[in-house]
Amino acid sequence: MGRQRSILAFIFVLAIAAIVVLTQVPMRLGLDLQGGSQITLQVKTTEAVPQITPEKLDGVKRVVENRINGLGVSEAVVQTVGENQLLVQLPGVSDPAQAERVLGGTAQLDFREQRKGTEAQLAVEYQVLQGLRQEQATLAQGTDQAAIEKNKEAIDRSNQAIAGLFDKTNFTGDSLRNAYPQPLNQAGNSWEVVLVFNDQGAEQFAQLTKNVAGTGRSLGIFLDEKLLSAPVVDARYAETGITGGQASISGNFDTQSASDLAVQLRGGALPVPVEVVENRTVGATLGQDSIQSSIYAGVAGLMLVLIFMVIYYRLPGLIADIALVLYALFTLAIFNLLGVTLTLPGIAGFILSIGMAVDANVLIFERTREELKAGKTLYRSVESGFYRAFSSILDSNVTTLIACAALFWLGAGLVRGFALTLALGVAVSMFTALTCSRTLLMMALSIPSLRKPNWYCPGLSASRPLQAEKTS
Amino acid sequence: MTLKVIQQRSIWWAISGAVILAGLIAMLISWQQLGAPLRPSLDFVGGTRLQLELDCSQPNSCAEPIDPAKVRQVLEAQNLANSSVQIVGQDQHTVSLRTSFLSPDQRAQLQDALSKEFGAFDPAKTQIDTVGPTIGRQLFTSGLLALVISFVGIMVYVGFRFQPDFAVFAVVALFHDVLITVGVFAILGLLFGVEVDSLFIVALLTIVGFSVNDTVVIYDRIRETTQIDGDRSINEIVDDAVNQTLARSINTTLTALLPLTAIFFLGGDTLKYFALALIIGFLAGAYSSIFIASTLLAWWRVRSEKTLPATPIEG
């Protein structure tokens, strides 16, 4: 009995913890529930770039992320899918058409020449921008949306001010063939970023560097209208510019910042077009309607199952109901803890798993009934009900998990959500059926007034006198 | 209630055969009419679905219901004549369009044209589903692959836990369930224009995972009885196993159907047919494990014992 008490206490603690988790950790809702756009971008190959390598995909991703920041969508997610796709999730976006246009356009990397007489101004503006970016990093930790918004606007203004200090040239990222980080010294704590141009780019680069060399003005490298880097060209190149189609930017780069800049340059230089191949947008109000109807469906489904169990299985049915409510509590708490994004099919998976979670209990109780009818004592019947139903429970759950695994590996988006919620549900239901139901049932059996076979198997006491529990 | 499944097996096989045949015929007709055995949604063939609801907070915009003929005119002006138009909602203020795949610019153009004709639409109630043709194919093939892999996985597991012939008939029963569900949806597609989307494949996989449960539970009982009492004929063992697990089969299916029924009636449009597919599949699953998987197994065991009389029986 002591062991059962401690298990019971353990379950009780778990239940309290689950309630705490449910009230403290917010549930993550999918775009189909909270409203928003999910956009899939296909990265296309061209003659110049016949194959999409992971680096190229990474470059495109970086550009897309930058653009989303420009859109001002909070909590956006960008994921690479397969070898040549990007999945972009934009919660609560109000103008999906604008988002598509901004994301689907080809990235623009271009090189510009700083205007004469703006040297001091650039230094000041650049410092302002750095300050704002630092502020952004701190703000991002908190939740003050208004402040974040204001900071973003300030950054935009600052970017525009800096862009105004440069003259556009017709020298764009198309001419950049590659960019990669390279260590400057043996120790590897100082890095430079090497740029490689094609023939046309080499010429343009020579011209541009010749113009600014030794003047103190810089060469502006812009990605999507934002200054990435503003290197200054040494005076010794004033005669010819930097020729040969290769150059390096050195500065205070460490491994990380050098590779970051290289990725951004490559991404901006990528002449690979992207195309919007899928867009699923759900208006905010529609999402709320979906939540409402799923909650109704879930509650109604659960109630029906609970009522059925009590009517059919009596006392064990009631205990199964308690286990079922615990099941729902635990599963939802795990969803919140693991950050499972709840989508519409995910909710369906959960509601369905309620129905399936009963299965283990049904198997056990049917076995118990059989044993009772075979003339065994109540205690023995319950014991062997659990014992003999176990292999069926295991086999049937493993086969469901196999189907879930196939769905999870091969499915995408919504489908994966369904597979995950169903699989978690199956796992938790094994626990609640085998541990919670069992412990509660054993506790019930230890209370003499509850030891009536008729409460376990209706119609039994009529056919046979109440057997004493002495044999157990 | 005692079922004599072995004795009456030809009846059960005939019922299943008839339902499957009806489904196959529907699929053939559907193939001729639509070029696919089931009516595919834009998830699989690509296209754009646009649902727009008038913004009634704007003055004069909700004065009258949307006229489908006017919507068609707008579509024709955009060279989208072969699109489908549906006016939905109580006040007929919502229009649901299904067109060929539209680029973001084309779609914006269409939305502008519609706004000009009918007034402003409410962005909070707008739903857009655009699926490129390649994505559609991807969804389809990955779904089919998932189905095949789960079949193989289940077959290997059942073969490992039981015996190879158990696994074969379990998978036959699964095919049965999938065929019946697909067949019913082919019929629904022909009669009511019900489309299958990627959630339908999810439903099929769930059916596979769920209905094999039933089969496994009966198999489990057959195995148990064989171990305890191996001298009895397989026909008797199977009959008993089916009857002993009958209450469980019915109750489990019932408890799964209860929430599904709730989803079907309360869960909204997206989940409605998903729930229906599961309801049909689960019913077929319960049926097939009781009447098909077990009877086939008994038939096979009797047959192979007859043809291989020299094989010693272990145990």
PDB file of C-alpha atoms in Angstrom, chain A residues 148-297:
ATOM      1  CA  ILE A 148      10.694  48.042 -30.163  1.00  0.00           C
ATOM      2  CA  GLU A 149       8.545  49.646 -32.805  1.00  0.00           C
ATOM      3  CA  LYS A 150      10.011  53.078 -32.100  1.00  0.00           C
ATOM      4  CA  ASN A 151      13.522  51.727 -32.191  1.00  0.00           C
ATOM      5  CA  LYS A 152      12.853  50.070 -35.558  1.00  0.00           C
ATOM      6  CA  GLU A 153      11.614  53.320 -37.000  1.00  0.00           C
ATOM      7  CA  ALA A 154      14.697  55.105 -35.699  1.00  0.00           C
ATOM      8  CA  ILE A 155      16.912  52.460 -37.315  1.00  0.00           C
ATOM      9  CA  ASP A 156      15.073  52.905 -40.591  1.00  0.00           C
ATOM     10  CA  ARG A 157      15.599  56.662 -40.466  1.00  0.00           C
ATOM     11  CA  SER A 158      19.235  56.198 -39.583  1.00  0.00           C
ATOM     12  CA  ASN A 159      19.699  53.790 -42.496  1.00  0.00           C
ATOM     13  CA  GLN A 160      18.115  56.260 -44.853  1.00  0.00           C
ATOM     14  CA  ALA A 161      20.318  59.062 -43.570  1.00  0.00           C
ATOM     15  CA  ILE A 162      23.402  56.962 -44.195  1.00  0.00           C
ATOM     16  CA  ALA A 163      22.201  55.945 -47.661  1.00  0.00           C
ATOM     17  CA  GLY A 164      21.834  59.627 -48.435  1.00  0.00           C
ATOM     18  CA  LEU A 165      25.575  60.126 -47.987  1.00  0.00           C
ATOM     19  CA  PHE A 166      26.399  57.841 -50.895  1.00  0.00           C
ATOM     20  CA  ASP A 167      25.960  58.108 -54.644  1.00  0.00           C
ATOM     21  CA  LYS A 168      24.573  55.144 -56.447  1.00  0.00           C
ATOM     22  CA  THR A 169      26.654  53.593 -59.186  1.00  0.00           C
ATOM     23  CA  ASN A 170      25.498  50.973 -61.630  1.00  0.00           C
ATOM     24  CA  PHE A 171      27.868  48.513 -59.986  1.00  0.00           C
ATOM     25  CA  THR A 172      25.732  45.785 -58.401  1.00  0.00           C
ATOM     26  CA  GLY A 173      26.146  42.435 -56.703  1.00  0.00           C
ATOM     27  CA  ASP A 174      25.645  40.612 -59.979  1.00  0.00           C
ATOM     28  CA  SER A 175      29.308  41.222 -60.664  1.00  0.00           C
ATOM     29  CA  LEU A 176      30.420  39.674 -57.395  1.00  0.00           C
ATOM     30  CA  ARG A 177      31.412  36.099 -57.987  1.00  0.00           C
ATOM     31  CA  ASN A 178      32.304  35.071 -54.471  1.00  0.00           C
ATOM     32  CA  ALA A 179      33.023  36.303 -50.988  1.00  0.00           C
ATOM     33  CA  TYR A 180      34.687  34.333 -48.248  1.00  0.00           C
ATOM     34  CA  PRO A 181      36.401  34.886 -44.898  1.00  0.00           C
ATOM     35  CA  GLN A 182      40.140  34.340 -44.643  1.00  0.00           C
ATOM     36  CA  PRO A 183      42.435  34.509 -41.607  1.00  0.00           C
ATOM     37  CA  LEU A 184      44.861  37.437 -41.608  1.00  0.00           C
ATOM     38  CA  ASN A 185      47.470  35.857 -39.391  1.00  0.00           C
ATOM     39  CA  GLN A 186      48.610  32.508 -38.111  1.00  0.00           C
ATOM     40  CA  ALA A 187      46.862  32.849 -34.781  1.00  0.00           C
ATOM     41  CA  GLY A 188      43.521  33.050 -36.541  1.00  0.00           C
ATOM     42  CA  ASN A 189      42.125  35.766 -34.288  1.00  0.00           C
ATOM     43  CA  SER A 190      42.032  38.354 -37.019  1.00  0.00           C
ATOM     44  CA  TRP A 191      40.160  37.880 -40.274  1.00  0.00           C
ATOM     45  CA  GLU A 192      39.501  39.587 -43.568  1.00  0.00           C
ATOM     46  CA  VAL A 193      36.785  39.136 -46.137  1.00  0.00           C
ATOM     47  CA  VAL A 194      37.889  38.432 -49.688  1.00  0.00           C
ATOM     48  CA  LEU A 195      35.792  39.593 -52.629  1.00  0.00           C
ATOM     49  CA  VAL A 196      36.130  38.057 -56.081  1.00  0.00           C
ATOM     50  CA  PHE A 197      34.592  39.822 -59.101  1.00  0.00           C
ATOM     51  CA  ASN A 198      33.936  38.795 -62.644  1.00  0.00           C
ATOM     52  CA  ASP A 199      35.606  40.685 -65.515  1.00  0.00           C
ATOM     53  CA  GLN A 200      33.077  43.452 -65.700  1.00  0.00           C
ATOM     54  CA  GLY A 201      33.009  43.759 -61.916  1.00  0.00           C
ATOM     55  CA  ALA A 202      36.812  43.906 -61.786  1.00  0.00           C
ATOM     56  CA  GLU A 203      36.778  46.915 -64.052  1.00  0.00           C
ATOM     57  CA  GLN A 204      34.039  48.656 -62.139  1.00  0.00           C
ATOM     58  CA  PHE A 205      35.716  47.925 -58.856  1.00  0.00           C
ATOM     59  CA  ALA A 206      39.017  49.355 -60.112  1.00  0.00           C
ATOM     60  CA  GLN A 207      37.239  52.520 -61.226  1.00  0.00           C
ATOM     61  CA  LEU A 208      35.351  52.944 -57.968  1.00  0.00           C
ATOM     62  CA  THR A 209      38.363  52.315 -55.754  1.00  0.00           C
ATOM     63  CA  LYS A 210      40.405  54.739 -57.846  1.00  0.00           C
ATOM     64  CA  ASN A 211      37.830  57.438 -57.205  1.00  0.00           C
ATOM     65  CA  VAL A 212      37.884  57.127 -53.447  1.00  0.00           C
ATOM     66  CA  ALA A 213      41.434  55.936 -52.721  1.00  0.00           C
ATOM     67  CA  GLY A 214      43.285  58.159 -50.338  1.00  0.00           C
ATOM     68  CA  THR A 215      40.476  60.692 -50.054  1.00  0.00           C
ATOM     69  CA  GLY A 216      39.209  59.472 -46.711  1.00  0.00           C
ATOM     70  CA  ARG A 217      35.862  58.774 -48.286  1.00  0.00           C
ATOM     71  CA  SER A 218      34.677  55.225 -48.296  1.00  0.00           C
ATOM     72  CA  LEU A 219      33.258  52.693 -50.638  1.00  0.00           C
ATOM     73  CA  GLY A 220      29.755  51.795 -49.526  1.00  0.00           C
ATOM     74  CA  ILE A 221      28.568  48.221 -49.798  1.00  0.00           C
ATOM     75  CA  PHE A 222      24.776  48.214 -49.559  1.00  0.00           C
ATOM     76  CA  LEU A 223      22.409  45.288 -49.230  1.00  0.00           C
ATOM     77  CA  ASP A 224      18.764  46.098 -49.849  1.00  0.00           C
ATOM     78  CA  GLU A 225      19.455  49.800 -49.294  1.00  0.00           C
ATOM     79  CA  LYS A 226      21.266  49.203 -46.029  1.00  0.00           C
ATOM     80  CA  LEU A 227      24.935  49.840 -45.444  1.00  0.00           C
ATOM     81  CA  LEU A 228      26.747  46.572 -44.790  1.00  0.00           C
ATOM     82  CA  SER A 229      30.290  47.807 -44.787  1.00  0.00           C
ATOM     83  CA  ALA A 230      32.115  51.023 -45.625  1.00  0.00           C
ATOM     84  CA  PRO A 231      35.757  50.190 -46.213  1.00  0.00           C
ATOM     85  CA  VAL A 232      38.292  52.933 -46.902  1.00  0.00           C
ATOM     86  CA  VAL A 233      40.717  52.447 -49.782  1.00  0.00           C
ATOM     87  CA  ASP A 234      44.422  53.057 -49.180  1.00  0.00           C
ATOM     88  CA  ALA A 235      46.077  55.970 -50.972  1.00  0.00           C
ATOM     89  CA  ARG A 236      48.478  53.718 -52.844  1.00  0.00           C
ATOM     90  CA  TYR A 237      45.620  52.647 -55.117  1.00  0.00           C
ATOM     91  CA  ALA A 238      44.890  56.225 -56.185  1.00  0.00           C
ATOM     92  CA  GLU A 239      46.596  55.736 -59.566  1.00  0.00           C
ATOM     93  CA  THR A 240      44.903  52.628 -60.880  1.00  0.00           C
ATOM     94  CA  GLY A 241      42.354  51.525 -58.319  1.00  0.00           C
ATOM     95  CA  ILE A 242      42.342  47.955 -57.060  1.00  0.00           C
ATOM     96  CA  THR A 243      42.799  45.856 -60.158  1.00  0.00           C
ATOM     97  CA  GLY A 244      42.765  42.124 -60.816  1.00  0.00           C
ATOM     98  CA  GLY A 245      39.208  41.487 -59.770  1.00  0.00           C
ATOM     99  CA  GLN A 246      40.070  40.521 -56.242  1.00  0.00           C
ATOM    100  CA  ALA A 247      40.096  42.587 -53.087  1.00  0.00           C
ATOM    101  CA  SER A 248      39.879  42.134 -49.384  1.00  0.00           C
ATOM    102  CA  ILE A 249      38.206  44.084 -46.657  1.00  0.00           C
ATOM    103  CA  SER A 250      40.104  44.046 -43.421  1.00  0.00           C
ATOM    104  CA  GLY A 251      38.951  45.612 -40.241  1.00  0.00           C
ATOM    105  CA  ASN A 252      38.168  44.389 -36.800  1.00  0.00           C
ATOM    106  CA  PHE A 253      36.793  41.067 -37.970  1.00  0.00           C
ATOM    107  CA  ASP A 254      36.736  37.976 -35.839  1.00  0.00           C
ATOM    108  CA  THR A 255      35.747  34.571 -37.231  1.00  0.00           C
ATOM    109  CA  GLN A 256      32.076  35.175 -36.685  1.00  0.00           C
ATOM    110  CA  SER A 257      31.746  38.683 -38.038  1.00  0.00           C
ATOM    111  CA  ALA A 258      33.909  37.897 -41.085  1.00  0.00           C
ATOM    112  CA  SER A 259      31.827  34.892 -42.005  1.00  0.00           C
ATOM    113  CA  ASP A 260      28.622  36.836 -41.349  1.00  0.00           C
ATOM    114  CA  LEU A 261      29.650  39.558 -43.763  1.00  0.00           C
ATOM    115  CA  ALA A 262      30.756  36.976 -46.357  1.00  0.00           C
ATOM    116  CA  VAL A 263      27.398  35.203 -46.149  1.00  0.00           C
ATOM    117  CA  GLN A 264      25.553  38.484 -46.533  1.00  0.00           C
ATOM    118  CA  LEU A 265      27.687  39.480 -49.487  1.00  0.00           C
ATOM    119  CA  ARG A 266      27.237  36.118 -51.159  1.00  0.00           C
ATOM    120  CA  GLY A 267      23.531  36.228 -50.479  1.00  0.00           C
ATOM    121  CA  GLY A 268      23.219  39.699 -51.917  1.00  0.00           C
ATOM    122  CA  ALA A 269      25.373  38.720 -54.836  1.00  0.00           C
ATOM    123  CA  LEU A 270      23.361  35.633 -55.614  1.00  0.00           C
ATOM    124  CA  PRO A 271      21.774  36.067 -58.953  1.00  0.00           C
ATOM    125  CA  VAL A 272      19.321  33.280 -58.108  1.00  0.00           C
ATOM    126  CA  PRO A 273      15.739  34.307 -58.333  1.00  0.00           C
ATOM    127  CA  VAL A 274      13.276  33.173 -55.721  1.00  0.00           C
ATOM    128  CA  GLU A 275       9.626  32.605 -56.405  1.00  0.00           C
ATOM    129  CA  VAL A 276       6.617  32.425 -54.127  1.00  0.00           C
ATOM    130  CA  VAL A 277       5.241  28.924 -54.729  1.00  0.00           C
ATOM    131  CA  GLU A 278       2.888  28.638 -51.820  1.00  0.00           C
ATOM    132  CA  ASN A 279       1.005  31.078 -49.691  1.00  0.00           C
ATOM    133  CA  ARG A 280      -1.456  30.148 -47.017  1.00  0.00           C
ATOM    134  CA  THR A 281      -2.924  33.138 -45.315  1.00  0.00           C
ATOM    135  CA  VAL A 282      -5.601  33.045 -42.678  1.00  0.00           C
ATOM    136  CA  GLY A 283      -7.219  36.234 -41.480  1.00  0.00           C
ATOM    137  CA  ALA A 284      -6.970  36.906 -37.730  1.00  0.00           C
ATOM    138  CA  THR A 285     -10.720  36.688 -37.144  1.00  0.00           C
ATOM    139  CA  LEU A 286     -11.017  33.433 -39.075  1.00  0.00           C
ATOM    140  CA  GLY A 287      -8.269  31.978 -36.904  1.00  0.00           C
ATOM    141  CA  GLN A 288     -10.172  32.895 -33.747  1.00  0.00           C
ATOM    142  CA  ASP A 289     -13.312  31.276 -35.126  1.00  0.00           C
ATOM    143  CA  SER A 290     -11.321  28.104 -35.715  1.00  0.00           C
ATOM    144  CA  ILE A 291     -10.041  28.090 -32.133  1.00  0.00           C
ATOM    145  CA  GLN A 292     -13.555  28.537 -30.842  1.00  0.00           C
ATOM    146  CA  SER A 293     -14.996  25.668 -32.843  1.00  0.00           C
ATOM    147  CA  SER A 294     -12.073  23.374 -32.012  1.00  0.00           C
ATOM    148  CA  ILE A 295     -12.521  24.067 -28.314  1.00  0.00           C
ATOM    149  CA  TYR A 296     -16.203  23.203 -28.581  1.00  0.00           C
ATOM    150  CA  ALA A 297     -15.363  20.030 -30.492  1.00  0.00           C
TER     151      ALA A 297
END
